[in-house]
Coordinates of C-alpha atoms in Angstrom, one line a residue:
X289 CA 32.4 43.7 -127.4
X290 CA 34.1 40.7 -129.1
X291 CA 31.9 37.7 -130.1
X292 CA 33.8 35.4 -127.7
X293 CA 35.4 37.0 -124.6
X294 CA 37.4 35.5 -121.8
X295 CA 37.7 37.8 -118.8
X296 CA 40.3 36.9 -116.1
X297 CA 39.6 33.2 -116.8
X298 CA 41.4 30.9 -114.3
X299 CA 41.5 27.3 -113.3
X300 CA 43.2 25.8 -110.2
X301 CA 43.6 22.2 -109.3
X302 CA 44.4 22.4 -105.6
X303 CA 47.6 24.5 -105.3
X304 CA 48.4 24.2 -109.0
X305 CA 47.4 27.1 -111.3
X306 CA 46.6 25.5 -114.7
X307 CA 45.3 28.7 -116.3
X308 CA 45.9 32.1 -114.7
X309 CA 43.8 35.3 -115.3
X310 CA 43.5 34.8 -119.0
X311 CA 42.0 37.6 -121.1
X312 CA 41.1 36.9 -124.8
X313 CA 38.8 38.6 -127.3
X314 CA 37.8 36.6 -130.4
X315 CA 35.9 38.4 -133.2
X316 CA 33.0 36.8 -135.1
X317 CA 34.3 34.7 -138.0
X318 CA 37.9 34.8 -136.7
X319 CA 40.1 31.7 -136.7
X320 CA 42.3 31.8 -133.5
X321 CA 44.8 29.1 -132.4
X322 CA 45.9 28.4 -128.9
X323 CA 49.6 27.3 -129.3
X324 CA 51.9 26.1 -126.6
X325 CA 53.8 23.1 -125.2
X326 CA 52.2 20.3 -123.2
X327 CA 50.9 21.5 -119.8
X328 CA 50.7 25.2 -120.8
X329 CA 46.9 25.4 -120.2
X330 CA 45.7 25.6 -123.8
X331 CA 43.5 22.5 -123.6
X332 CA 42.1 23.4 -120.2
X333 CA 41.2 26.8 -121.6
X334 CA 39.3 25.2 -124.5
X335 CA 37.6 22.7 -122.1
X336 CA 36.4 25.6 -119.9
X337 CA 34.9 27.3 -122.9
X338 CA 33.2 24.1 -123.9
X339 CA 31.9 23.6 -120.4
X340 CA 33.7 20.3 -119.7
X341 CA 35.9 21.9 -117.0
X342 CA 34.5 24.2 -114.2
X343 CA 35.9 27.7 -114.1
X344 CA 37.7 28.7 -110.9
X345 CA 37.6 32.5 -111.5
X346 CA 36.6 34.8 -114.4
X347 CA 33.9 34.8 -117.0
X348 CA 33.2 33.5 -120.5
X349 CA 31.0 35.8 -122.6
X350 CA 29.5 34.5 -125.9
X351 CA 27.7 37.0 -128.1
X352 CA 26.9 39.1 -125.0
X353 CA 25.7 36.1 -123.0
X354 CA 27.5 34.9 -119.8
X355 CA 28.0 31.2 -120.3
X356 CA 30.6 30.7 -117.5
X357 CA 28.5 28.2 -115.6
X358 CA 26.1 27.1 -118.3
X359 CA 25.8 23.4 -119.1
X360 CA 27.8 22.2 -122.1
X361 CA 24.6 21.2 -123.9
X362 CA 23.1 24.7 -123.5
X363 CA 26.1 26.4 -125.0
X364 CA 25.5 25.0 -128.4
X365 CA 29.1 24.8 -129.3
X366 CA 30.6 22.5 -131.9
X367 CA 33.6 20.4 -130.7
X368 CA 36.0 18.2 -132.7
X369 CA 38.1 16.0 -130.4
X370 CA 41.5 14.6 -131.0
X371 CA 40.1 11.1 -131.1
X372 CA 37.2 12.2 -133.4
X373 CA 34.8 10.2 -131.1
X374 CA 32.7 8.7 -133.9
X375 CA 30.2 6.0 -133.3
X376 CA 31.6 2.8 -134.9
X377 CA 28.2 1.2 -135.4
X378 CA 26.7 4.2 -137.2
X379 CA 27.1 5.2 -140.8
X380 CA 28.7 8.5 -141.8
X381 CA 25.3 10.1 -142.3
X382 CA 24.0 8.8 -139.0
X383 CA 27.1 10.0 -137.1
X384 CA 26.6 13.5 -138.6
X385 CA 22.9 13.5 -137.9
X386 CA 23.3 12.4 -134.3
X387 CA 23.4 15.9 -132.7
X388 CA 20.3 17.0 -134.7
X389 CA 18.3 14.0 -133.6
X390 CA 19.2 14.7 -130.0
X391 CA 17.8 18.2 -130.6
X392 CA 14.7 16.7 -132.1
X393 CA 15.1 18.5 -135.4
X394 CA 12.4 17.4 -137.9
X395 CA 13.5 14.4 -140.1
X396 CA 13.2 16.4 -143.4
X397 CA 15.5 19.1 -142.0
X398 CA 18.0 16.6 -140.7
X399 CA 18.2 15.0 -144.2
X400 CA 18.7 18.3 -145.8
X401 CA 21.3 19.6 -143.4
X402 CA 23.3 16.4 -143.4
X403 CA 23.4 16.4 -147.2
X404 CA 24.6 20.0 -147.2
X405 CA 27.4 19.5 -144.7
X406 CA 28.6 16.3 -146.3
X407 CA 28.9 18.1 -149.6
X408 CA 30.8 20.9 -147.8
X409 CA 33.4 18.4 -146.4
X410 CA 33.4 16.4 -149.7
X411 CA 32.0 13.2 -148.3
X412 CA 28.7 12.9 -150.0
X413 CA 29.7 9.7 -151.7
X414 CA 30.6 8.1 -148.4
X415 CA 27.4 8.8 -146.5
X416 CA 26.5 5.1 -146.0
X417 CA 30.0 3.9 -145.1
X418 CA 31.1 3.2 -141.5
X419 CA 34.1 4.8 -139.7
X420 CA 36.2 1.6 -140.1
X421 CA 35.9 1.9 -143.8
X422 CA 37.3 5.4 -143.9
X423 CA 40.8 6.9 -143.9
X424 CA 42.1 9.0 -141.1
X425 CA 41.5 12.2 -143.0
X426 CA 37.9 11.1 -143.9
X427 CA 37.1 10.3 -140.3
X428 CA 38.4 13.7 -139.3
X429 CA 36.1 15.3 -141.9
X430 CA 33.1 13.3 -140.5
X431 CA 33.9 14.7 -137.0
X432 CA 34.1 18.2 -138.5
X433 CA 30.8 17.7 -140.3
X434 CA 29.1 16.5 -137.1
X435 CA 30.3 19.6 -135.3
X436 CA 29.2 22.0 -138.0
X437 CA 25.7 20.5 -138.8
X438 CA 24.2 21.8 -135.6
X439 CA 25.1 25.3 -136.8
X440 CA 27.1 26.3 -133.7
X441 CA 28.1 29.9 -132.9
X442 CA 31.7 28.7 -132.2
X443 CA 33.7 25.7 -133.4
X444 CA 36.2 24.3 -130.9
X445 CA 39.0 22.1 -132.3
X446 CA 41.1 20.1 -129.8
X447 CA 44.3 19.1 -131.7
X448 CA 42.2 17.7 -134.5
X449 CA 45.1 16.7 -136.8
X450 CA 47.5 15.1 -134.3
X451 CA 46.6 11.6 -135.3
X452 CA 47.3 12.0 -139.0
X453 CA 50.5 11.4 -140.8
X454 CA 52.6 14.4 -141.9
X455 CA 51.3 14.7 -145.5
X456 CA 47.7 14.2 -144.7
X457 CA 48.0 16.6 -141.8
X458 CA 49.2 19.3 -144.1
X459 CA 46.4 18.6 -146.5
X460 CA 43.8 18.7 -143.8
X461 CA 45.1 22.0 -142.4
X462 CA 44.1 23.8 -145.6
X463 CA 40.8 21.8 -145.8
X464 CA 39.8 23.0 -142.4
X465 CA 40.7 26.5 -143.3
X466 CA 38.7 26.3 -146.5
X467 CA 35.6 25.0 -144.7
X468 CA 35.9 27.6 -141.9
X469 CA 36.1 30.4 -144.4
X470 CA 33.2 29.1 -146.5
X471 CA 31.0 28.8 -143.4
X472 CA 32.3 31.9 -141.7
X473 CA 32.2 30.3 -138.3
X474 CA 34.2 31.6 -135.3
X475 CA 36.8 29.0 -134.6
X476 CA 39.2 28.3 -131.7
X477 CA 41.8 25.6 -132.2
X478 CA 44.2 24.0 -129.7
X479 CA 47.5 22.8 -131.2
X480 CA 51.2 22.3 -130.2
X481 CA 52.2 22.3 -133.9
X482 CA 53.7 25.7 -134.8
X483 CA 53.4 25.2 -138.5
X484 CA 49.8 24.3 -138.2
X485 CA 49.0 27.4 -136.1
X486 CA 50.9 29.7 -138.4
X487 CA 49.5 28.4 -141.7
X488 CA 45.8 28.6 -141.1
X489 CA 45.1 31.1 -138.2
X490 CA 44.1 34.7 -138.3
X491 CA 45.8 35.1 -135.0
X492 CA 47.9 32.9 -132.8
X493 CA 47.8 32.9 -129.0
X494 CA 51.0 31.6 -127.4
X495 CA 50.6 30.1 -123.9
X496 CA 53.3 29.3 -121.4
X497 CA 52.8 28.1 -117.8
X498 CA 49.1 28.8 -117.8
X499 CA 49.4 32.4 -119.1
X500 CA 49.2 34.1 -122.5
X501 CA 52.6 35.4 -123.5
X502 CA 51.8 36.9 -126.9
X503 CA 48.8 37.3 -129.3
X504 CA 49.5 38.3 -132.8
X505 CA 49.0 37.6 -136.5
X506 CA 51.1 34.6 -137.6
X507 CA 53.6 36.7 -139.7
X508 CA 54.1 39.3 -136.9
X509 CA 54.4 36.6 -134.3
X510 CA 57.2 34.9 -136.3
X511 CA 59.0 38.0 -137.3
X512 CA 58.6 39.9 -133.9
X513 CA 58.7 37.4 -131.1
X514 CA 58.5 39.1 -127.7
X515 CA 60.5 36.6 -125.5
X516 CA 63.2 34.0 -125.8
X517 CA 60.6 31.3 -125.3
X518 CA 58.4 32.5 -128.1
X519 CA 61.4 33.0 -130.5
X520 CA 62.5 29.4 -129.9
X521 CA 59.0 27.8 -129.8
X522 CA 57.5 29.5 -132.8
X523 CA 60.0 28.4 -135.4
X524 CA 63.7 28.0 -135.0
X525 CA 66.0 30.8 -133.9
X526 CA 69.6 31.6 -133.0
X527 CA 69.9 33.3 -129.6
X528 CA 72.8 35.7 -129.7
X529 CA 74.5 37.9 -127.0
X530 CA 74.2 41.5 -127.9
X531 CA 75.0 45.0 -126.9
X532 CA 74.0 48.5 -127.8
X533 CA 76.3 50.5 -130.1
X534 CA 77.0 54.3 -129.6
X535 CA 73.8 55.1 -131.5
X536 CA 71.7 52.9 -129.4
X537 CA 71.3 50.1 -132.0
X538 CA 71.5 46.4 -131.1
X539 CA 74.5 44.6 -132.4
X540 CA 75.8 41.0 -132.0
X541 CA 78.6 40.6 -129.5
X542 CA 81.8 39.4 -131.2
X543 CA 83.5 37.7 -128.2
X544 CA 82.4 34.9 -125.8
X545 CA 80.3 35.9 -122.8
X546 CA 76.9 37.3 -122.0
X547 CA 75.8 40.5 -123.6
X548 CA 73.5 43.2 -122.2
X549 CA 70.8 42.0 -124.6
X550 CA 69.5 38.7 -125.9
X551 CA 69.0 38.9 -129.7
X552 CA 67.1 36.5 -131.9
X553 CA 68.0 35.8 -135.6
X554 CA 66.2 33.3 -137.7
X555 CA 68.4 30.7 -139.5
X556 CA 67.0 31.5 -142.9
X557 CA 67.9 35.2 -142.4
X558 CA 71.7 34.5 -142.4
X559 CA 73.7 34.6 -145.6
X560 CA 76.8 32.4 -145.8
X561 CA 79.6 34.5 -147.5
X562 CA 83.3 34.2 -148.1
X563 CA 85.5 33.7 -145.1
X564 CA 86.9 36.9 -143.8
X565 CA 83.8 38.9 -144.9
X566 CA 80.5 39.5 -143.2
X567 CA 79.6 40.2 -139.6
X568 CA 80.8 37.0 -138.0
X569 CA 83.3 34.2 -138.8
X570 CA 82.8 30.5 -138.4
X571 CA 83.4 27.0 -139.6
X572 CA 80.8 24.4 -140.9
X573 CA 80.8 21.6 -138.3
X574 CA 77.9 19.5 -139.8
X575 CA 75.2 19.7 -142.4
X576 CA 71.8 18.1 -142.9
X577 CA 69.9 17.7 -146.2
X578 CA 66.2 18.5 -145.8
X579 CA 65.1 18.2 -149.4
X580 CA 64.2 21.8 -150.3
X581 CA 66.9 23.1 -147.9
X582 CA 70.3 22.5 -146.4
X583 CA 70.7 23.1 -142.7
X584 CA 74.2 23.9 -141.5
X585 CA 75.6 24.1 -138.0
X586 CA 78.3 26.7 -137.8
X587 CA 80.9 27.0 -135.0
X588 CA 81.7 30.6 -134.1
X589 CA 83.4 32.5 -131.3
X590 CA 80.1 33.1 -129.6
X591 CA 78.7 29.5 -129.9
X592 CA 77.1 27.3 -132.5
X593 CA 74.7 28.9 -135.0
X594 CA 72.1 27.3 -137.3
X595 CA 71.9 28.5 -140.9
X596 CA 69.3 27.3 -143.4
X597 CA 69.9 27.8 -147.1
X598 CA 67.6 27.0 -150.0
X599 CA 68.6 23.9 -152.1
X600 CA 69.3 25.5 -155.4
X601 CA 70.9 22.4 -156.9
X602 CA 74.5 23.5 -156.3
X603 CA 76.9 21.4 -154.3
X604 CA 76.6 22.0 -150.6
X605 CA 79.3 23.4 -148.4
X606 CA 81.7 20.7 -147.0
X607 CA 82.1 20.2 -143.3
X608 CA 85.2 22.0 -142.1
X609 CA 84.7 24.9 -144.5
X610 CA 85.5 28.4 -143.1
X611 CA 82.7 30.8 -143.8
X612 CA 81.6 34.3 -143.1
X613 CA 78.1 35.1 -142.0
X614 CA 76.1 38.2 -142.8
X615 CA 72.6 39.6 -142.2
X616 CA 70.7 42.8 -142.5
X617 CA 70.9 44.6 -139.1
X618 CA 67.2 45.2 -139.1
X619 CA 66.4 41.5 -138.8
X620 CA 67.9 41.2 -135.3
X621 CA 65.2 41.1 -132.7
X622 CA 65.7 42.2 -129.1
X623 CA 64.0 39.8 -126.7
X624 CA 62.4 40.4 -123.3
X625 CA 63.2 38.1 -120.4
X626 CA 61.1 34.9 -120.3
X627 CA 58.5 36.3 -118.0
X628 CA 54.8 35.7 -118.3
X629 CA 52.1 38.2 -117.3
X630 CA 48.4 38.0 -116.9

């Protein structure tokens, strides 16, 4: 049995199904992200695991123990909230020690464990500072230290990086992953940020309308999305009409209209080639400079496509330029209908 197991977990608010018959198995030491848009049920799922929201149906099993209806305090889980929830009148060390004091841990053990975890999150030199004297990233690490110091079996992260600016958020992604690997703690993180989930997770769970739509390793999820929703939500994708050729292989439809299939093709998988060559013809209608990349919008007979090319220092294509587009046939993905299943 997995270390953390959700079995048919559901939550209803009146006639509204917030989470529907969710099954998930998380192995010990694994880092799993719940990814999805607002209202998909990911935060409700995390809150049921933490014990903050009552379960309507199903079970939560932690290390062989049924904790479905256990009080939050008896579950022993570490939780990092989006707001960090630090005590402003307490120093960093006292904030971190708070959970241990509530558990009546001996003072000598508290001092030792606080020192150890502050070293882990690289805040030893800030032990006597107050939250108002810290940066956003430092406050986030204090919240993480406070969750870890109680030595929980599972760490729950509720969009922990959403209040940070872009550069600091990226830095803290890798800091969280470093700490998680060093401690070896089983971790479940809620996020709506696709890049965040893909970069630091062992597996990503995509949720839509209260249900899990796909669970996979980040690379496999990106390269082999199951549905149109996943293809468009996890990264960017061109949705193309397709048909089957005489050999049963998917191919892009060359004329306007719906195809028998919906195909997905990532913008970075498309090569821009000389007009008159390639699999599809088009015209550059606009371009955007993204620093390391150029993004082009290409008008074609089957609609507008997005193409991303690495910025290699050469002059970009001008708007109005006629181009051909080519791609390896094996990079086309056939998508299922946007249906969700328990």
